[in-house]
Every structure is written in C-alpha cells, then in structure tokens.
C-alpha cells in the first residue's frame, strides 16, 4: 500500500487514475466514469425497469445528459 491516506483506493501508475479493487474479487476494479463511457449509459437510463428506481434523471435520457 503506497499511500495509506487514500486506502482502500489505489492509483494506476500509468494513468494516475484512482480505482477501487473489490475485496472478494481482486480481478474486478471500479474506476471513475470516463467521457467515452457516456453512450453506454443510454440503454439502461432509458429502460423503464431501471428508470423507475432512480431519483430524477431526465426522460428520455439523451447523449447530452450523459456528458453533463
């Protein structure tokens, strides 16, 4: 553990991006959302089965909402 102040976050030495490694699945990591991920959110954000459980996203959820 290089920096105990940010534990359990780790930092990718190549990109400087923080990530969180899942405790029971060390090969799975969570990273912050990236701009190139925006379009992949659209199908889920417009799915009525998912949408009804979210606080207040716009509907329909458009690409400009994902980028903002």
PDB file of N, CA, C and O in Angstrom:
ATOM      1  N   UNK A   1       0.852  -1.172   0.000  1.00  0.00           N
ATOM      2  CA  UNK A   1       0.000   0.000   0.000  1.00  0.00           C
ATOM      3  C   UNK A   1       0.895   1.231   0.000  1.00  0.00           C
ATOM      4  O   UNK A   1       1.563   1.533   0.969  1.00  0.00           O
ATOM      5  N   UNK A   2       0.887   1.962  -1.088  1.00  0.00           N
ATOM      6  CA  UNK A   2       1.792   3.082  -1.263  1.00  0.00           C
ATOM      7  C   UNK A   2       1.381   4.317  -0.458  1.00  0.00           C
ATOM      8  O   UNK A   2       2.215   4.983   0.111  1.00  0.00           O
ATOM      9  N   UNK A   3       0.088   4.626  -0.423  1.00  0.00           N
ATOM     10  CA  UNK A   3      -0.372   5.829   0.263  1.00  0.00           C
ATOM     11  C   UNK A   3      -1.521   5.483   1.206  1.00  0.00           C
ATOM     12  O   UNK A   3      -2.652   5.346   0.781  1.00  0.00           O
ATOM     13  N   UNK A   4      -1.256   5.368   2.513  1.00  0.00           N
ATOM     14  CA  UNK A   4      -2.311   4.966   3.444  1.00  0.00           C
ATOM     15  C   UNK A   4      -3.431   5.999   3.578  1.00  0.00           C
ATOM     16  O   UNK A   4      -4.507   5.681   4.056  1.00  0.00           O
ATOM     17  N   UNK A   5      -3.223   7.232   3.132  1.00  0.00           N
ATOM     18  CA  UNK A   5      -4.252   8.260   3.248  1.00  0.00           C
ATOM     19  C   UNK A   5      -5.426   8.022   2.312  1.00  0.00           C
ATOM     20  O   UNK A   5      -6.521   8.512   2.570  1.00  0.00           O
ATOM     21  N   UNK A   6      -5.237   7.296   1.220  1.00  0.00           N
ATOM     22  CA  UNK A   6      -6.333   7.063   0.288  1.00  0.00           C
ATOM     23  C   UNK A   6      -6.843   5.626   0.333  1.00  0.00           C
ATOM     24  O   UNK A   6      -7.688   5.249  -0.463  1.00  0.00           O
ATOM     25  N   UNK A   7      -6.348   4.808   1.259  1.00  0.00           N
ATOM     26  CA  UNK A   7      -6.775   3.418   1.373  1.00  0.00           C
ATOM     27  C   UNK A   7      -8.285   3.366   1.538  1.00  0.00           C
ATOM     28  O   UNK A   7      -8.829   4.154   2.293  1.00  0.00           O
ATOM     29  N   UNK A   8      -9.033   2.519   0.859  1.00  0.00           N
ATOM     30  CA  UNK A   8      -8.619   1.386   0.040  1.00  0.00           C
ATOM     31  C   UNK A   8      -8.448   1.721  -1.439  1.00  0.00           C
ATOM     32  O   UNK A   8      -8.303   0.826  -2.251  1.00  0.00           O
ATOM     33  N   UNK A   9      -8.492   3.003  -1.806  1.00  0.00           N
ATOM     34  CA  UNK A   9      -8.264   3.352  -3.209  1.00  0.00           C
ATOM     35  C   UNK A   9      -6.816   3.093  -3.584  1.00  0.00           C
ATOM     36  O   UNK A   9      -5.918   3.238  -2.764  1.00  0.00           O
ATOM     37  N   UNK A  10      -6.639   2.735  -4.836  1.00  0.00           N
ATOM     38  CA  UNK A  10      -5.299   2.592  -5.397  1.00  0.00           C
ATOM     39  C   UNK A  10      -5.214   3.542  -6.580  1.00  0.00           C
ATOM     40  O   UNK A  10      -6.223   4.071  -7.034  1.00  0.00           O
ATOM     41  N   UNK A  11      -4.036   3.772  -7.062  1.00  0.00           N
ATOM     42  CA  UNK A  11      -3.833   4.661  -8.205  1.00  0.00           C
ATOM     43  C   UNK A  11      -3.068   3.912  -9.280  1.00  0.00           C
ATOM     44  O   UNK A  11      -2.035   3.296  -9.009  1.00  0.00           O
ATOM     45  N   UNK A  12      -3.603   3.950 -10.498  1.00  0.00           N
ATOM     46  CA  UNK A  12      -2.938   3.328 -11.635  1.00  0.00           C
ATOM     47  C   UNK A  12      -1.654   4.114 -11.907  1.00  0.00           C
ATOM     48  O   UNK A  12      -1.715   5.307 -12.194  1.00  0.00           O
ATOM     49  N   UNK A  13      -0.490   3.486 -11.832  1.00  0.00           N
ATOM     50  CA  UNK A  13       0.759   4.217 -12.025  1.00  0.00           C
ATOM     51  C   UNK A  13       0.939   4.767 -13.438  1.00  0.00           C
ATOM     52  O   UNK A  13       1.642   5.757 -13.625  1.00  0.00           O
ATOM     53  N   UNK A  14       0.296   4.154 -14.431  1.00  0.00           N
ATOM     54  CA  UNK A  14       0.443   4.631 -15.810  1.00  0.00           C
ATOM     55  C   UNK A  14      -0.449   5.828 -16.106  1.00  0.00           C
ATOM     56  O   UNK A  14      -0.055   6.738 -16.820  1.00  0.00           O
ATOM     57  N   UNK A  15      -1.685   5.821 -15.573  1.00  0.00           N
ATOM     58  CA  UNK A  15      -2.643   6.874 -15.920  1.00  0.00           C
ATOM     59  C   UNK A  15      -2.880   7.870 -14.797  1.00  0.00           C
ATOM     60  O   UNK A  15      -3.413   8.946 -15.030  1.00  0.00           O
ATOM     61  N   UNK A  16      -2.535   7.502 -13.564  1.00  0.00           N
ATOM     62  CA  UNK A  16      -2.807   8.353 -12.419  1.00  0.00           C
ATOM     63  C   UNK A  16      -4.264   8.288 -11.974  1.00  0.00           C
ATOM     64  O   UNK A  16      -4.678   9.009 -11.079  1.00  0.00           O
ATOM     65  N   UNK A  17      -5.042   7.390 -12.588  1.00  0.00           N
ATOM     66  CA  UNK A  17      -6.466   7.273 -12.288  1.00  0.00           C
ATOM     67  C   UNK A  17      -6.675   6.444 -11.014  1.00  0.00           C
ATOM     68  O   UNK A  17      -6.102   5.376 -10.861  1.00  0.00           O
ATOM     69  N   UNK A  18      -7.530   6.937 -10.099  1.00  0.00           N
ATOM     70  CA  UNK A  18      -7.819   6.135  -8.909  1.00  0.00           C
ATOM     71  C   UNK A  18      -8.738   4.974  -9.258  1.00  0.00           C
ATOM     72  O   UNK A  18      -9.520   5.050 -10.207  1.00  0.00           O
ATOM     73  N   UNK A  19      -8.633   3.901  -8.497  1.00  0.00           N
ATOM     74  CA  UNK A  19      -9.541   2.773  -8.683  1.00  0.00           C
ATOM     75  C   UNK A  19      -9.720   2.056  -7.360  1.00  0.00           C
ATOM     76  O   UNK A  19      -8.922   2.188  -6.437  1.00  0.00           O
ATOM     77  N   UNK A  20     -10.819   1.321  -7.276  1.00  0.00           N
ATOM     78  CA  UNK A  20     -11.142   0.547  -6.090  1.00  0.00           C
ATOM     79  C   UNK A  20     -11.212  -0.915  -6.493  1.00  0.00           C
ATOM     80  O   UNK A  20     -11.937  -1.281  -7.408  1.00  0.00           O
ATOM     81  N   UNK A  21     -10.436  -1.730  -5.819  1.00  0.00           N
ATOM     82  CA  UNK A  21     -10.410  -3.169  -6.099  1.00  0.00           C
ATOM     83  C   UNK A  21     -11.432  -3.840  -5.186  1.00  0.00           C
ATOM     84  O   UNK A  21     -11.468  -3.580  -3.990  1.00  0.00           O
ATOM     85  N   UNK A  22     -12.305  -4.695  -5.752  1.00  0.00           N
ATOM     86  CA  UNK A  22     -13.299  -5.385  -4.935  1.00  0.00           C
ATOM     87  C   UNK A  22     -12.616  -6.384  -4.009  1.00  0.00           C
ATOM     88  O   UNK A  22     -11.745  -7.144  -4.428  1.00  0.00           O
ATOM     89  N   UNK A  23     -13.014  -6.369  -2.767  1.00  0.00           N
ATOM     90  CA  UNK A  23     -12.348  -7.172  -1.735  1.00  0.00           C
ATOM     91  C   UNK A  23     -12.365  -8.670  -2.046  1.00  0.00           C
ATOM     92  O   UNK A  23     -11.340  -9.335  -1.947  1.00  0.00           O
ATOM     93  N   UNK A  24     -13.509  -9.213  -2.407  1.00  0.00           N
ATOM     94  CA  UNK A  24     -13.610 -10.653  -2.638  1.00  0.00           C
ATOM     95  C   UNK A  24     -13.383 -11.062  -4.088  1.00  0.00           C
ATOM     96  O   UNK A  24     -13.473 -12.243  -4.425  1.00  0.00           O
ATOM     97  N   UNK A  25     -13.127 -10.084  -4.940  1.00  0.00           N
ATOM     98  CA  UNK A  25     -12.887 -10.347  -6.368  1.00  0.00           C
ATOM     99  C   UNK A  25     -11.769  -9.410  -6.833  1.00  0.00           C
ATOM    100  O   UNK A  25     -12.012  -8.417  -7.504  1.00  0.00           O
ATOM    101  N   UNK A  26     -10.571  -9.718  -6.480  1.00  0.00           N
ATOM    102  CA  UNK A  26      -9.428  -8.836  -6.723  1.00  0.00           C
ATOM    103  C   UNK A  26      -9.192  -8.505  -8.186  1.00  0.00           C
ATOM    104  O   UNK A  26      -8.541  -7.515  -8.498  1.00  0.00           O
ATOM    105  N   UNK A  27      -9.732  -9.316  -9.100  1.00  0.00           N
ATOM    106  CA  UNK A  27      -9.531  -9.041 -10.523  1.00  0.00           C
ATOM    107  C   UNK A  27     -10.570  -8.057 -11.070  1.00  0.00           C
ATOM    108  O   UNK A  27     -10.515  -7.679 -12.229  1.00  0.00           O
ATOM    109  N   UNK A  28     -11.515  -7.606 -10.232  1.00  0.00           N
ATOM    110  CA  UNK A  28     -12.514  -6.622 -10.653  1.00  0.00           C
ATOM    111  C   UNK A  28     -12.195  -5.294  -9.981  1.00  0.00           C
ATOM    112  O   UNK A  28     -12.032  -5.223  -8.762  1.00  0.00           O
ATOM    113  N   UNK A  29     -12.096  -4.248 -10.789  1.00  0.00           N
ATOM    114  CA  UNK A  29     -11.831  -2.921 -10.234  1.00  0.00           C
ATOM    115  C   UNK A  29     -12.900  -1.940 -10.699  1.00  0.00           C
ATOM    116  O   UNK A  29     -13.477  -2.086 -11.774  1.00  0.00           O
ATOM    117  N   UNK A  30     -13.192  -0.957  -9.864  1.00  0.00           N
ATOM    118  CA  UNK A  30     -14.131   0.116 -10.188  1.00  0.00           C
ATOM    119  C   UNK A  30     -13.328   1.383 -10.430  1.00  0.00           C
ATOM    120  O   UNK A  30     -12.455   1.729  -9.631  1.00  0.00           O
ATOM    121  N   UNK A  31     -13.633   2.053 -11.519  1.00  0.00           N
ATOM    122  CA  UNK A  31     -12.943   3.297 -11.857  1.00  0.00           C
ATOM    123  C   UNK A  31     -13.968   4.418 -11.974  1.00  0.00           C
ATOM    124  O   UNK A  31     -15.160   4.160 -12.128  1.00  0.00           O
ATOM    125  N   UNK A  32     -13.532   5.667 -11.914  1.00  0.00           N
ATOM    126  CA  UNK A  32     -14.466   6.770 -12.116  1.00  0.00           C
ATOM    127  C   UNK A  32     -15.024   6.726 -13.546  1.00  0.00           C
ATOM    128  O   UNK A  32     -14.390   6.167 -14.446  1.00  0.00           O
ATOM    129  N   UNK A  33     -16.217   7.280 -13.756  1.00  0.00           N
ATOM    130  CA  UNK A  33     -16.751   7.310 -15.125  1.00  0.00           C
ATOM    131  C   UNK A  33     -15.832   8.117 -16.044  1.00  0.00           C
ATOM    132  O   UNK A  33     -15.228   9.099 -15.615  1.00  0.00           O
ATOM    133  N   UNK A  34     -15.755   7.671 -17.270  1.00  0.00           N
ATOM    134  CA  UNK A  34     -14.930   8.361 -18.267  1.00  0.00           C
ATOM    135  C   UNK A  34     -15.852   8.946 -19.334  1.00  0.00           C
ATOM    136  O   UNK A  34     -16.927   8.405 -19.590  1.00  0.00           O
ATOM    137  N   UNK A  35     -15.434  10.018 -19.997  1.00  0.00           N
ATOM    138  CA  UNK A  35     -16.275  10.604 -21.055  1.00  0.00           C
ATOM    139  C   UNK A  35     -16.656   9.597 -22.134  1.00  0.00           C
ATOM    140  O   UNK A  35     -17.777   9.609 -22.621  1.00  0.00           O
ATOM    141  N   UNK A  36     -15.762   8.686 -22.469  1.00  0.00           N
ATOM    142  CA  UNK A  36     -16.068   7.718 -23.524  1.00  0.00           C
ATOM    143  C   UNK A  36     -17.084   6.662 -23.072  1.00  0.00           C
ATOM    144  O   UNK A  36     -17.595   5.895 -23.883  1.00  0.00           O
ATOM    145  N   UNK A  37     -17.428   6.622 -21.777  1.00  0.00           N
ATOM    146  CA  UNK A  37     -18.441   5.694 -21.268  1.00  0.00           C
ATOM    147  C   UNK A  37     -19.862   6.217 -21.464  1.00  0.00           C
ATOM    148  O   UNK A  37     -20.816   5.461 -21.319  1.00  0.00           O
ATOM    149  N   UNK A  38     -20.013   7.496 -21.758  1.00  0.00           N
ATOM    150  CA  UNK A  38     -21.323   8.153 -21.747  1.00  0.00           C
ATOM    151  C   UNK A  38     -22.372   7.442 -22.595  1.00  0.00           C
ATOM    152  O   UNK A  38     -23.498   7.225 -22.132  1.00  0.00           O
ATOM    153  N   UNK A  39     -22.052   7.066 -23.805  1.00  0.00           N
ATOM    154  CA  UNK A  39     -23.060   6.449 -24.673  1.00  0.00           C
ATOM    155  C   UNK A  39     -23.499   5.072 -24.181  1.00  0.00           C
ATOM    156  O   UNK A  39     -24.626   4.647 -24.456  1.00  0.00           O
ATOM    157  N   UNK A  40     -22.664   4.397 -23.420  1.00  0.00           N
ATOM    158  CA  UNK A  40     -23.045   3.080 -22.921  1.00  0.00           C
ATOM    159  C   UNK A  40     -24.109   3.163 -21.828  1.00  0.00           C
ATOM    160  O   UNK A  40     -24.761   2.169 -21.518  1.00  0.00           O
ATOM    161  N   UNK A  41     -24.317   4.343 -21.233  1.00  0.00           N
ATOM    162  CA  UNK A  41     -25.337   4.520 -20.202  1.00  0.00           C
ATOM    163  C   UNK A  41     -26.743   4.635 -20.783  1.00  0.00           C
ATOM    164  O   UNK A  41     -27.724   4.392 -20.092  1.00  0.00           O
ATOM    165  N   UNK A  42     -26.853   5.050 -22.031  1.00  0.00           N
ATOM    166  CA  UNK A  42     -28.161   5.373 -22.607  1.00  0.00           C
ATOM    167  C   UNK A  42     -29.187   4.244 -22.541  1.00  0.00           C
ATOM    168  O   UNK A  42     -30.313   4.478 -22.085  1.00  0.00           O
ATOM    169  N   UNK A  43     -28.882   3.025 -22.980  1.00  0.00           N
ATOM    170  CA  UNK A  43     -29.907   1.976 -22.932  1.00  0.00           C
ATOM    171  C   UNK A  43     -30.441   1.730 -21.523  1.00  0.00           C
ATOM    172  O   UNK A  43     -31.639   1.582 -21.323  1.00  0.00           O
ATOM    173  N   UNK A  44     -29.563   1.715 -20.536  1.00  0.00           N
ATOM    174  CA  UNK A  44     -30.005   1.467 -19.165  1.00  0.00           C
ATOM    175  C   UNK A  44     -30.796   2.633 -18.598  1.00  0.00           C
ATOM    176  O   UNK A  44     -31.794   2.437 -17.908  1.00  0.00           O
ATOM    177  N   UNK A  45     -30.365   3.846 -18.875  1.00  0.00           N
ATOM    178  CA  UNK A  45     -31.061   5.016 -18.336  1.00  0.00           C
ATOM    179  C   UNK A  45     -32.440   5.189 -18.963  1.00  0.00           C
ATOM    180  O   UNK A  45     -33.304   5.851 -18.379  1.00  0.00           O
ATOM    181  N   UNK A  46     -32.683   4.623 -20.125  1.00  0.00           N
ATOM    182  CA  UNK A  46     -33.986   4.706 -20.783  1.00  0.00           C
ATOM    183  C   UNK A  46     -34.818   3.442 -20.604  1.00  0.00           C
ATOM    184  O   UNK A  46     -35.914   3.340 -21.149  1.00  0.00           O
ATOM    185  N   UNK A  47     -34.329   2.498 -19.837  1.00  0.00           N
ATOM    186  CA  UNK A  47     -35.070   1.266 -19.566  1.00  0.00           C
ATOM    187  C   UNK A  47     -36.071   1.535 -18.439  1.00  0.00           C
ATOM    188  O   UNK A  47     -35.683   1.907 -17.334  1.00  0.00           O
ATOM    189  N   UNK A  48     -37.375   1.369 -18.680  1.00  0.00           N
ATOM    190  CA  UNK A  48     -38.376   1.659 -17.648  1.00  0.00           C
ATOM    191  C   UNK A  48     -38.184   0.840 -16.369  1.00  0.00           C
ATOM    192  O   UNK A  48     -38.530   1.307 -15.287  1.00  0.00           O
ATOM    193  N   UNK A  49     -37.631  -0.366 -16.477  1.00  0.00           N
ATOM    194  CA  UNK A  49     -37.400  -1.191 -15.287  1.00  0.00           C
ATOM    195  C   UNK A  49     -36.307  -0.601 -14.395  1.00  0.00           C
ATOM    196  O   UNK A  49     -36.297  -0.822 -13.192  1.00  0.00           O
ATOM    197  N   UNK A  50     -35.385   0.114 -14.974  1.00  0.00           N
ATOM    198  CA  UNK A  50     -34.307   0.755 -14.212  1.00  0.00           C
ATOM    199  C   UNK A  50     -34.691   2.182 -13.853  1.00  0.00           C
ATOM    200  O   UNK A  50     -34.513   2.623 -12.716  1.00  0.00           O
ATOM    201  N   UNK A  51     -35.249   2.889 -14.805  1.00  0.00           N
ATOM    202  CA  UNK A  51     -35.576   4.308 -14.628  1.00  0.00           C
ATOM    203  C   UNK A  51     -36.444   4.553 -13.394  1.00  0.00           C
ATOM    204  O   UNK A  51     -36.233   5.499 -12.651  1.00  0.00           O
ATOM    205  N   UNK A  52     -37.422   3.683 -13.150  1.00  0.00           N
ATOM    206  CA  UNK A  52     -38.360   3.912 -12.046  1.00  0.00           C
ATOM    207  C   UNK A  52     -37.684   3.881 -10.676  1.00  0.00           C
ATOM    208  O   UNK A  52     -38.235   4.398  -9.708  1.00  0.00           O
ATOM    209  N   UNK A  53     -36.493   3.294 -10.590  1.00  0.00           N
ATOM    210  CA  UNK A  53     -35.785   3.205  -9.312  1.00  0.00           C
ATOM    211  C   UNK A  53     -34.786   4.343  -9.094  1.00  0.00           C
ATOM    212  O   UNK A  53     -34.173   4.440  -8.030  1.00  0.00           O
ATOM    213  N   UNK A  54     -34.622   5.195 -10.081  1.00  0.00           N
ATOM    214  CA  UNK A  54     -33.658   6.288  -9.983  1.00  0.00           C
ATOM    215  C   UNK A  54     -34.350   7.559  -9.490  1.00  0.00           C
ATOM    216  O   UNK A  54     -35.543   7.746  -9.696  1.00  0.00           O
ATOM    217  N   UNK A  55     -33.578   8.438  -8.868  1.00  0.00           N
ATOM    218  CA  UNK A  55     -34.132   9.651  -8.280  1.00  0.00           C
ATOM    219  C   UNK A  55     -34.849  10.570  -9.240  1.00  0.00           C
ATOM    220  O   UNK A  55     -36.061  10.754  -9.162  1.00  0.00           O
ATOM    221  N   UNK A  56     -34.133  11.141 -10.166  1.00  0.00           N
ATOM    222  CA  UNK A  56     -34.785  12.106 -11.059  1.00  0.00           C
ATOM    223  C   UNK A  56     -34.014  12.356 -12.343  1.00  0.00           C
ATOM    224  O   UNK A  56     -33.816  13.497 -12.736  1.00  0.00           O
ATOM    225  N   UNK A  57     -33.566  11.311 -13.027  1.00  0.00           N
ATOM    226  CA  UNK A  57     -32.883  11.571 -14.296  1.00  0.00           C
ATOM    227  C   UNK A  57     -33.896  12.029 -15.336  1.00  0.00           C
ATOM    228  O   UNK A  57     -35.082  11.704 -15.249  1.00  0.00           O
ATOM    229  N   UNK A  58     -33.466  12.814 -16.305  1.00  0.00           N
ATOM    230  CA  UNK A  58     -34.384  13.221 -17.366  1.00  0.00           C
ATOM    231  C   UNK A  58     -34.825  12.011 -18.190  1.00  0.00           C
ATOM    232  O   UNK A  58     -34.113  11.021 -18.292  1.00  0.00           O
ATOM    233  N   UNK A  59     -36.031  12.098 -18.717  1.00  0.00           N
ATOM    234  CA  UNK A  59     -36.529  11.036 -19.582  1.00  0.00           C
ATOM    235  C   UNK A  59     -37.150  11.667 -20.805  1.00  0.00           C
ATOM    236  O   UNK A  59     -37.996  12.544 -20.660  1.00  0.00           O
ATOM    237  N   UNK A  60     -36.756  11.303 -21.998  1.00  0.00           N
ATOM    238  CA  UNK A  60     -35.728  10.307 -22.281  1.00  0.00           C
ATOM    239  C   UNK A  60     -34.333  10.837 -21.953  1.00  0.00           C
ATOM    240  O   UNK A  60     -34.073  12.025 -22.010  1.00  0.00           O
ATOM    241  N   UNK A  61     -33.470   9.924 -21.599  1.00  0.00           N
ATOM    242  CA  UNK A  61     -32.081  10.256 -21.275  1.00  0.00           C
ATOM    243  C   UNK A  61     -31.317  10.331 -22.583  1.00  0.00           C
ATOM    244  O   UNK A  61     -31.218   9.358 -23.319  1.00  0.00           O
ATOM    245  N   UNK A  62     -30.789  11.499 -22.893  1.00  0.00           N
ATOM    246  CA  UNK A  62     -30.128  11.763 -24.182  1.00  0.00           C
ATOM    247  C   UNK A  62     -28.614  11.815 -24.013  1.00  0.00           C
ATOM    248  O   UNK A  62     -28.111  11.984 -22.900  1.00  0.00           O
ATOM    249  N   UNK A  63     -27.860  11.715 -25.113  1.00  0.00           N
ATOM    250  CA  UNK A  63     -26.397  11.775 -25.009  1.00  0.00           C
ATOM    251  C   UNK A  63     -25.899  13.027 -24.297  1.00  0.00           C
ATOM    252  O   UNK A  63     -24.941  12.962 -23.528  1.00  0.00           O
ATOM    253  N   UNK A  64     -26.529  14.161 -24.499  1.00  0.00           N
ATOM    254  CA  UNK A  64     -26.057  15.385 -23.835  1.00  0.00           C
ATOM    255  C   UNK A  64     -26.251  15.319 -22.310  1.00  0.00           C
ATOM    256  O   UNK A  64     -25.530  15.964 -21.560  1.00  0.00           O
ATOM    257  N   UNK A  65     -27.207  14.513 -21.829  1.00  0.00           N
ATOM    258  CA  UNK A  65     -27.370  14.333 -20.382  1.00  0.00           C
ATOM    259  C   UNK A  65     -26.208  13.526 -19.824  1.00  0.00           C
ATOM    260  O   UNK A  65     -25.755  13.780 -18.715  1.00  0.00           O
ATOM    261  N   UNK A  66     -25.759  12.533 -20.556  1.00  0.00           N
ATOM    262  CA  UNK A  66     -24.669  11.686 -20.090  1.00  0.00           C
ATOM    263  C   UNK A  66     -23.345  12.441 -20.043  1.00  0.00           C
ATOM    264  O   UNK A  66     -22.484  12.132 -19.243  1.00  0.00           O
ATOM    265  N   UNK A  67     -23.193  13.434 -20.894  1.00  0.00           N
ATOM    266  CA  UNK A  67     -21.935  14.179 -20.959  1.00  0.00           C
ATOM    267  C   UNK A  67     -21.861  15.298 -19.928  1.00  0.00           C
ATOM    268  O   UNK A  67     -20.798  15.817 -19.666  1.00  0.00           O
ATOM    269  N   UNK A  68     -22.971  15.662 -19.342  1.00  0.00           N
ATOM    270  CA  UNK A  68     -23.014  16.805 -18.430  1.00  0.00           C
ATOM    271  C   UNK A  68     -22.743  16.522 -17.015  1.00  0.00           C
ATOM    272  O   UNK A  68     -22.450  15.635 -16.409  1.00  0.00           O
TER     273      UNK A  68
END
